[in-house]
Amino acid sequence: MKPTYARVIIDRAIHRELDYLVPDGFADRVDIGWRVRVPFRDKSALATVVAIPEQTEATGLRAIEAIVGEKAALNPKLIELARWMSAYYCCSIETVMRSLLPQVIRRGEVSWKKQLFVRATRIIAEEEVEKLRKRAPRQADLLHAVSQLTAPIPAADLLRQTSLDNQTLRALQKRGLVELREEAVARDPHADEQFVATTNLVLNVEQAVALTALEEALANPGTAKPLLLHGVTGSGKTEIYLQAIRSALARGKTAIVLVPEISLTPQTVERFKSRFAETEDMVAVLHSRLSEGERHDEWHKIRSGRARIVIGARSAVFAPLESLGLIVVDEEHETSYKQEEAPRYHARDLAVVRGKLENCVVLLGTATPSLESYFNAKRGKYRLLNLTLRVDDNQMPLMRIVDLRQEKRKAKSLTILGEKLHSAMIDRLEKREQTILFLNRRGFSTSLLCSACGEARDCPNCSVALTFHRTASRLSCHLCGHTAAVPKKCPACGEDALIYSGFGTEKVEANVQQLFPKAVVRRMDADSMTRKDAYRETLRAFRAGKIDILVGTQMIAKGLHFPNVTLVGIINADLALHLPDFRAGERTFQLLTQVAGRAGRGEIAGEVFVQTFTPFSPSIQFARHHDFAGYFEQELEFRERCDFPPFRHAVLITVRSAHEARAKFSAETLARRLREALPDEFILGEPSPAPLEKLQGQFRFHILMRGEAIVRLSRLVRETLDKLPLPEDVVASVDVDPYQLL
Ligand SMILES: [Zn+2]
Ligand SMILES: [Zn+2]
């Protein structure tokens, strides 16, 4: 039956779905998921069809103006997922739709790149070339080059290779000897790389058991639980992903692999592209560093069904694949899967929901499961698979805890490298083995204080100190990006009494270079990696052994594999531990385990030094003994006692304004209304200033709620907010399952 009406969501926040008439001419194409252009008020707007109702209560219907694209942009399952997100994450459906469709696809302004291709119109004899040479030698040169081609090539490439110009080419075209044709070409970010096909590696017993479990799930996707693959670093999880994907493809299915943005390195992409290199365009890549054109091309490659595997960061969970068979979430514990602006979704959780909607297998892989996932496995919602052995039987590195309190007493000042770490580094340099030093803080000095009047240089927009960057010779705020010149004298009292204190990676690098003048030291953090290829170049040099000591932030903590690294130094393990966040311990445990996993992945056993002021904190002690189960048990006990996730869901409302009093008043009013609206089963906290009270010029207040029935809580919060008109300069945002509590 031909559709009479179409229900659409317009690309604007009007918080309503609208019905339109379907003109006869479009009736065979308008369906759920199609993009359309519709009249809206006195303009026209782009929209997505979300339903085909048989009847409508709306009156005075207008007709759809145009259809956009050659195919539905989204399948009905993705629209179902959008509705789920809207209800769960307490945000409007329009906001959700913005995440589902990349802007470049929504706007439809970018299209395929066209390139001019050259080929000969017929076989050209050498005599013909020579005849032409007498009159037009340059045309003859070009004609000779064209006569040698086995396939059409881009005109630009031909002219560059022959150092000839466009005029010469056009002259040959006029003579009817060559043909020029425009063809669409993909803007492939990996076009200049060669991928050599690789074959399956032999699995060890544990890996084989895990793969069998996956095969079983792929055979019965309707009844399979999500699988949690807990494998120590270096245990060969990626090989299992690759073989499971192969299996899904063999069943005629497609696959998504989610990887944290920071781990989506050329090395990772290469591993997937190479394994499936036998089919061109089999693997599409989606991440935030793509140009608009590249994103357009990769998206269409997926939508058209040419690409059957998508590897990407967070938003790749929305990849518009058909017959989805497998979603892999690598490093599922990573907090970067959580989007920090609306819609504030968690890609791992969405993967599980999408898996359920599409009857597809979901595999969560990690060396340090999140407490949420571990808890789900423990109570039988997920199936747990363990990999306890490192491939090639490498030993887990030896972890040594260095008590910085003692080091400080000995050195009588703040030390960057304790005595033990220092001598271990000397040892490695002698043996020509490599060292990684890790510190999760950028910059040179982390604060600038006046010893005369006590004034600190704080960011004018945020309640944090400015960090001194020596290379740039500026002070900068790591939260809002504000930068300032370094004052010679204290701006407050005019005394020449400024003291730099605290240190970041830039100072570690300088300090290490000073201690080891002959060693090659490099730094890898957001400041030193601003050039596009810097990351790749540094990693290549490190792998080739041209760098002795690599200093870096979490950029170097993830999934990188360097066989010659036998020493890892964690300069200060306490940085995360003292944040006012119930996940602080979990993050420290994960970080230590991840960073430690960088050591000893070759033949030689690794050694890890963990420098800390709190050597007896549980997250450090359990990490030291590689005791995951022990850590989880004690952390779960703590979470249960405090009604924190994973035992309760949390919802965080942030009320902010440039005017402190107004933000405070609005937060208090809102909390009062919530107290009236929420039944007793929900725990409602008092409104209070956020730990980071001022951010980007805005004063911030928090209201934290907890409860089990999250969709219900979400709805009550939405209704309360809708009924409470906030002053114009006050904004309230809702974060369901928040990860940022500052
Ligand atoms: Zn001063
Ligand atoms: Zn700032």
PDB file of C-alpha atoms and ligand atoms in Angstrom, residues 449-455 489-498, ligand 1:
ATOM      1  CA  LEU A 449      52.869  31.516  42.903  1.00  0.00           C
ATOM      2  CA  CYS A 450      54.038  34.812  44.441  1.00  0.00           C
ATOM      3  CA  SER A 451      56.089  34.181  47.564  1.00  0.00           C
ATOM      4  CA  ALA A 452      55.562  37.756  48.712  1.00  0.00           C
ATOM      5  CA  CYS A 453      51.795  38.097  48.638  1.00  0.00           C
ATOM      6  CA  GLY A 454      50.685  34.483  48.041  1.00  0.00           C
ATOM      7  CA  GLU A 455      48.757  35.241  44.847  1.00  0.00           C
ATOM      8  CA  LYS A 489      56.918  40.454  38.481  1.00  0.00           C
ATOM      9  CA  CYS A 490      53.840  39.588  40.489  1.00  0.00           C
ATOM     10  CA  PRO A 491      50.921  41.467  38.892  1.00  0.00           C
ATOM     11  CA  ALA A 492      49.231  41.688  42.295  1.00  0.00           C
ATOM     12  CA  CYS A 493      51.965  43.187  44.485  1.00  0.00           C
ATOM     13  CA  GLY A 494      54.707  44.106  42.020  1.00  0.00           C
ATOM     14  CA  GLU A 495      57.386  42.065  43.828  1.00  0.00           C
ATOM     15  CA  ASP A 496      59.943  40.050  41.898  1.00  0.00           C
ATOM     16  CA  ALA A 497      59.027  36.936  43.882  1.00  0.00           C
ATOM     17  CA  LEU A 498      57.341  34.480  41.535  1.00  0.00           C
TER      18      LEU A 498
HETATM   19 ZN    ZN B   1      52.713  39.084  44.814  1.00  0.00          ZN
END
